[in-house]
mmCIF file of C-alpha atoms in Angstrom:
data_model
loop_
_atom_site.group_PDB
_atom_site.id
_atom_site.type_symbol
_atom_site.label_atom_id
_atom_site.label_comp_id
_atom_site.label_asym_id
_atom_site.label_seq_id
_atom_site.Cartn_x
_atom_site.Cartn_y
_atom_site.Cartn_z
ATOM 1 C CA MET A 215 -10.023 -10.095 66.498
ATOM 2 C CA ALA A 216 -12.013 -11.812 63.536
ATOM 3 C CA GLU A 217 -15.192 -13.511 64.060
ATOM 4 C CA ALA A 218 -14.885 -17.256 63.602
ATOM 5 C CA ALA A 219 -16.353 -18.711 60.302
ATOM 6 C CA ALA A 220 -20.041 -20.048 60.456
ATOM 7 C CA PRO A 221 -20.341 -23.766 60.222
ATOM 8 C CA PRO A 222 -21.899 -25.030 57.282
ATOM 9 C CA LEU A 223 -25.664 -25.450 56.968
ATOM 10 C CA VAL A 224 -25.490 -28.289 54.982
ATOM 11 C CA LYS A 225 -22.961 -31.339 54.790
ATOM 12 C CA MET A 226 -23.152 -33.222 51.680
ATOM 13 C CA VAL A 227 -21.262 -36.385 50.545
ATOM 14 C CA ALA A 228 -20.888 -37.517 47.121
ATOM 15 C CA LEU A 229 -20.497 -41.174 45.960
ATOM 16 C CA CYS A 230 -19.815 -42.686 43.032
ATOM 17 C CA GLY A 231 -20.529 -46.146 41.753
ATOM 18 C CA SER A 232 -17.667 -46.417 39.200
ATOM 19 C CA LEU A 233 -14.200 -47.371 40.531
ATOM 20 C CA ARG A 234 -12.626 -46.537 37.342
ATOM 21 C CA LYS A 235 -10.645 -43.276 37.713
ATOM 22 C CA GLY A 236 -11.368 -41.895 34.406
ATOM 23 C CA SER A 237 -15.010 -42.880 34.959
ATOM 24 C CA CYS A 238 -17.338 -39.901 33.744
ATOM 25 C CA ASN A 239 -19.433 -40.609 36.814
ATOM 26 C CA ARG A 240 -16.400 -39.678 38.958
ATOM 27 C CA GLY A 241 -15.882 -36.728 36.741
ATOM 28 C CA LEU A 242 -19.550 -35.379 37.458
ATOM 29 C CA LEU A 243 -18.778 -35.477 41.340
ATOM 30 C CA ARG A 244 -15.555 -33.673 41.085
ATOM 31 C CA ALA A 245 -17.556 -30.984 39.039
ATOM 32 C CA ALA A 246 -20.045 -31.141 41.977
ATOM 33 C CA VAL A 247 -17.321 -30.488 44.673
ATOM 34 C CA ASP A 248 -16.159 -27.613 42.695
ATOM 35 C CA VAL A 249 -19.908 -26.220 42.208
ATOM 36 C CA ALA A 250 -20.514 -26.584 45.945
ATOM 37 C CA LYS A 251 -17.627 -24.068 46.485
ATOM 38 C CA SER A 252 -19.914 -21.244 44.902
ATOM 39 C CA ILE A 253 -22.956 -22.187 47.302
ATOM 40 C CA GLU A 254 -22.918 -20.222 50.517
ATOM 41 C CA GLY A 255 -23.675 -22.434 53.555
ATOM 42 C CA LEU A 256 -22.857 -25.893 51.698
ATOM 43 C CA GLU A 257 -19.774 -28.187 52.054
ATOM 44 C CA MET A 258 -19.293 -30.818 50.124
ATOM 45 C CA GLU A 259 -17.022 -33.797 50.515
ATOM 46 C CA TYR A 260 -16.325 -36.791 48.005
ATOM 47 C CA VAL A 261 -15.989 -40.344 50.219
ATOM 48 C CA GLU A 262 -14.204 -42.921 48.410
ATOM 49 C CA ILE A 263 -15.954 -46.267 48.494
ATOM 50 C CA SER A 264 -13.058 -48.842 46.965
ATOM 51 C CA PRO A 265 -11.595 -49.590 50.560
ATOM 52 C CA LEU A 266 -14.717 -51.117 51.798
ATOM 53 C CA PRO A 267 -14.744 -54.984 51.981
ATOM 54 C CA PHE A 268 -17.484 -57.056 50.583
ATOM 55 C CA LEU A 269 -20.181 -57.163 52.969
ATOM 56 C CA ASN A 270 -19.814 -59.957 55.378
ATOM 57 C CA THR A 271 -21.301 -60.164 58.825
ATOM 58 C CA ASP A 272 -18.474 -62.329 60.052
ATOM 59 C CA LEU A 273 -16.420 -58.964 60.056
ATOM 60 C CA GLU A 274 -18.944 -57.379 62.691
ATOM 61 C CA VAL A 275 -17.427 -58.141 66.113
ATOM 62 C CA ASN A 276 -19.173 -56.843 69.323
ATOM 63 C CA GLY A 277 -21.038 -54.676 67.254
ATOM 64 C CA THR A 278 -18.281 -52.926 65.653
ATOM 65 C CA TYR A 279 -17.225 -53.135 62.269
ATOM 66 C CA PRO A 280 -13.637 -52.982 60.254
ATOM 67 C CA PRO A 281 -12.125 -49.892 60.381
ATOM 68 C CA ALA A 282 -12.741 -48.899 56.860
ATOM 69 C CA VAL A 283 -16.514 -49.640 57.142
ATOM 70 C CA GLU A 284 -16.696 -47.718 60.885
ATOM 71 C CA ASP A 285 -14.973 -44.620 59.057
ATOM 72 C CA PHE A 286 -17.322 -44.622 56.051
ATOM 73 C CA ARG A 287 -20.213 -45.195 58.042
ATOM 74 C CA LEU A 288 -19.515 -42.130 60.317
ATOM 75 C CA LYS A 289 -19.092 -39.778 57.179
ATOM 76 C CA ILE A 290 -22.528 -40.741 56.391
ATOM 77 C CA LEU A 291 -23.938 -40.311 59.549
ATOM 78 C CA VAL A 292 -22.748 -36.681 60.010
ATOM 79 C CA ALA A 293 -23.815 -36.014 56.547
ATOM 80 C CA ASP A 294 -26.965 -34.040 55.811
ATOM 81 C CA ALA A 295 -27.330 -34.996 52.098
ATOM 82 C CA LEU A 296 -25.785 -37.372 49.620
ATOM 83 C CA ILE A 297 -25.391 -37.165 45.913
ATOM 84 C CA PHE A 298 -25.148 -40.343 44.026
ATOM 85 C CA ALA A 299 -23.456 -40.605 40.563
ATOM 86 C CA SER A 300 -23.618 -44.138 39.047
ATOM 87 C CA PRO A 301 -23.552 -45.637 35.402
ATOM 88 C CA ASP A 302 -26.063 -48.364 34.399
ATOM 89 C CA TYR A 303 -24.829 -51.932 34.349
ATOM 90 C CA ASN A 304 -27.450 -54.465 33.397
ATOM 91 C CA TYR A 305 -30.483 -52.201 34.322
ATOM 92 C CA SER A 306 -28.940 -51.495 37.866
ATOM 93 C CA VAL A 307 -26.643 -49.488 39.685
ATOM 94 C CA SER A 308 -22.597 -50.049 40.542
ATOM 95 C CA ASP A 309 -20.241 -51.986 38.811
ATOM 96 C CA LYS A 310 -20.552 -55.644 36.977
ATOM 97 C CA GLY A 311 -22.170 -58.526 39.144
ATOM 98 C CA PHE A 312 -23.977 -61.253 38.013
ATOM 99 C CA ASN A 313 -25.257 -61.135 34.350
ATOM 100 C CA SER A 314 -28.526 -60.119 35.393
ATOM 101 C CA PRO A 315 -30.846 -57.195 35.438
ATOM 102 C CA PHE A 316 -32.884 -58.108 38.737
ATOM 103 C CA VAL A 317 -29.896 -58.312 40.902
ATOM 104 C CA VAL A 318 -27.572 -55.256 42.104
ATOM 105 C CA GLN A 319 -24.147 -56.234 42.565
ATOM 106 C CA GLY A 320 -20.656 -54.140 42.972
ATOM 107 C CA PRO A 321 -19.587 -51.367 45.149
ATOM 108 C CA LEU A 322 -22.227 -49.239 45.601
ATOM 109 C CA LYS A 323 -24.488 -51.672 46.344
ATOM 110 C CA ASN A 324 -21.922 -52.689 48.926
ATOM 111 C CA ALA A 325 -21.810 -49.244 50.281
ATOM 112 C CA LEU A 326 -25.287 -49.323 50.850
ATOM 113 C CA ASP A 327 -25.461 -52.516 52.357
ATOM 114 C CA TRP A 328 -22.601 -51.715 54.859
ATOM 115 C CA GLY A 329 -24.340 -48.302 55.461
ATOM 116 C CA SER A 330 -27.605 -49.933 56.433
ATOM 117 C CA ARG A 331 -26.218 -52.467 58.866
ATOM 118 C CA PRO A 332 -27.491 -51.426 62.350
ATOM 119 C CA PRO A 333 -27.873 -48.476 63.227
ATOM 120 C CA ASN A 334 -29.000 -47.707 59.307
ATOM 121 C CA VAL A 335 -26.824 -44.335 58.995
ATOM 122 C CA TRP A 336 -28.731 -43.519 55.764
ATOM 123 C CA ALA A 337 -32.172 -42.912 57.364
ATOM 124 C CA ASN A 338 -33.574 -39.595 57.221
ATOM 125 C CA LYS A 339 -30.890 -38.040 54.687
ATOM 126 C CA THR A 340 -31.876 -36.200 51.618
ATOM 127 C CA ALA A 341 -30.391 -37.598 48.556
ATOM 128 C CA ALA A 342 -29.985 -36.790 44.512
ATOM 129 C CA VAL A 343 -28.834 -39.481 41.867
ATOM 130 C CA VAL A 344 -27.398 -38.168 38.674
ATOM 131 C CA SER A 345 -25.737 -40.484 35.909
ATOM 132 C CA ALA A 346 -23.489 -40.320 32.604
ATOM 133 C CA ALA A 347 -23.934 -43.311 30.405
ATOM 134 C CA GLY A 348 -24.515 -44.404 27.039
ATOM 135 C CA GLY A 349 -27.616 -44.727 25.258
ATOM 136 C CA SER A 350 -29.743 -45.351 28.486
ATOM 137 C CA LYS A 351 -28.325 -42.374 29.715
ATOM 138 C CA GLY A 352 -28.217 -44.192 33.259
ATOM 139 C CA GLN A 353 -32.210 -43.888 33.623
ATOM 140 C CA ARG A 354 -32.739 -47.455 35.035
ATOM 141 C CA SER A 355 -30.141 -47.344 37.330
ATOM 142 C CA GLN A 356 -31.444 -44.462 38.761
ATOM 143 C CA TYR A 357 -34.859 -45.636 39.511
ATOM 144 C CA HIS A 358 -33.308 -49.152 40.826
ATOM 145 C CA LEU A 359 -31.508 -46.967 43.169
ATOM 146 C CA ARG A 360 -34.517 -44.877 44.175
ATOM 147 C CA GLN A 361 -36.369 -48.192 45.058
ATOM 148 C CA ILE A 362 -33.370 -49.174 47.145
ATOM 149 C CA GLY A 363 -33.690 -45.811 48.837
ATOM 150 C CA VAL A 364 -37.191 -46.328 49.791
ATOM 151 C CA PHE A 365 -36.253 -49.476 52.328
ATOM 152 C CA LEU A 366 -32.971 -47.076 53.367
ATOM 153 C CA ASP A 367 -35.122 -44.114 54.484
ATOM 154 C CA LEU A 368 -33.310 -41.824 51.999
ATOM 155 C CA HIS A 369 -35.603 -38.783 50.738
ATOM 156 C CA PHE A 370 -34.458 -38.123 46.997
ATOM 157 C CA ILE A 371 -35.700 -35.033 45.105
ATOM 158 C CA ASN A 372 -37.666 -35.664 42.294
ATOM 159 C CA LYS A 373 -36.599 -32.865 40.036
ATOM 160 C CA PRO A 374 -34.689 -31.610 38.308
ATOM 161 C CA GLU A 375 -33.503 -35.067 36.795
ATOM 162 C CA PHE A 376 -30.287 -35.345 35.324
ATOM 163 C CA PHE A 377 -29.434 -38.310 32.731
ATOM 164 C CA LEU A 378 -26.424 -37.504 30.609
ATOM 165 C CA ASN A 379 -25.751 -39.354 27.432
ATOM 166 C CA VAL A 380 -22.059 -39.299 27.023
ATOM 167 C CA HIS A 381 -21.659 -39.992 23.461
ATOM 168 C CA GLN A 382 -23.764 -36.983 22.351
ATOM 169 C CA SER A 383 -21.950 -34.048 21.090
ATOM 170 C CA PRO A 384 -20.735 -31.678 21.914
ATOM 171 C CA ARG A 385 -17.922 -33.320 24.110
ATOM 172 C CA LYS A 386 -18.815 -33.520 27.755
ATOM 173 C CA PHE A 387 -15.594 -34.664 29.296
ATOM 174 C CA ASP A 388 -11.935 -34.852 28.356
ATOM 175 C CA GLY A 389 -9.866 -37.830 28.369
ATOM 176 C CA ASP A 390 -9.155 -38.074 32.362
ATOM 177 C CA GLY A 391 -13.163 -37.895 32.776
ATOM 178 C CA ASN A 392 -13.247 -34.165 33.698
ATOM 179 C CA LEU A 393 -16.574 -32.254 32.986
ATOM 180 C CA ILE A 394 -15.504 -29.623 30.463
ATOM 181 C CA ASP A 395 -19.303 -28.807 28.773
ATOM 182 C CA SER A 396 -20.553 -25.191 30.290
ATOM 183 C CA SER A 397 -24.028 -26.180 29.415
ATOM 184 C CA THR A 398 -24.210 -29.681 31.349
ATOM 185 C CA ARG A 399 -22.464 -28.018 34.027
ATOM 186 C CA GLU A 400 -24.914 -25.540 34.738
ATOM 187 C CA LYS A 401 -27.430 -28.050 34.510
ATOM 188 C CA PHE A 402 -25.506 -29.910 36.992
ATOM 189 C CA LYS A 403 -25.537 -27.184 39.574
ATOM 190 C CA GLU A 404 -29.162 -27.152 39.430
ATOM 191 C CA VAL A 405 -29.139 -30.446 40.972
ATOM 192 C CA VAL A 406 -26.879 -29.636 43.589
ATOM 193 C CA ILE A 407 -28.691 -26.517 44.244
ATOM 194 C CA SER A 408 -32.155 -28.195 44.335
ATOM 195 C CA LEU A 409 -30.759 -30.800 46.805
ATOM 196 C CA TYR A 410 -29.251 -27.896 49.371
ATOM 197 C CA GLU A 411 -32.387 -25.999 49.345
ATOM 198 C CA PHE A 412 -34.555 -29.262 49.575
ATOM 199 C CA THR A 413 -32.181 -30.475 52.741
ATOM 200 C CA LEU A 414 -32.853 -27.021 54.419
ATOM 201 C CA ARG A 415 -36.693 -27.061 53.940
ATOM 202 C CA LEU A 416 -36.673 -30.843 55.648
ATOM 203 C CA GLN A 417 -34.341 -29.655 58.474
ATOM 204 C CA GLY A 418 -36.672 -26.138 59.106
ATOM 205 C CA LYS A 419 -33.867 -23.987 58.327
ATOM 206 C CA CYS A 420 -35.549 -22.102 55.730
ATOM 207 C CA THR A 421 -39.364 -20.770 54.579
#
């Protein structure tokens, strides 16, 4: 009788701050899911945030949330680690909202807010953030997301950092937003491995 497969040591969820199908940030996360298959003990799932309604506490009834929100919160709750990919919009994360560098708007912030409703399902998770953007390479959005993570009790890895300028040659993505540059893919794999190992250390599963 064949032995049952060992359960994954780390369950990781990938979240994208762009809803555009051809987004390079979505492409990064597709590559992450593929990379995870080569790392023993790691299971990664891409979780879509577009079904989430805009945050509205009127939708909370007797301590429950709309079905799409409940499903999303459960996926985050059972995860050990999170990897975020977001472009830079107005010095911040996610999609375009008010034209202000001081206000975070859009789908990613909406997802973060739904997850923070009691009980906060982000708490004590490890996390990494990557970005693909133009000249800024998404640096400012990453720092803002890290700031939000302080309140959410997320534990981000510090190194390696991953900022990608999508306009620099050689070409990084194909027309569908898929990562095709092997050098970039290897650097991105280092981020996934670092997050995986950091998660194991915090869980006391490795020395």
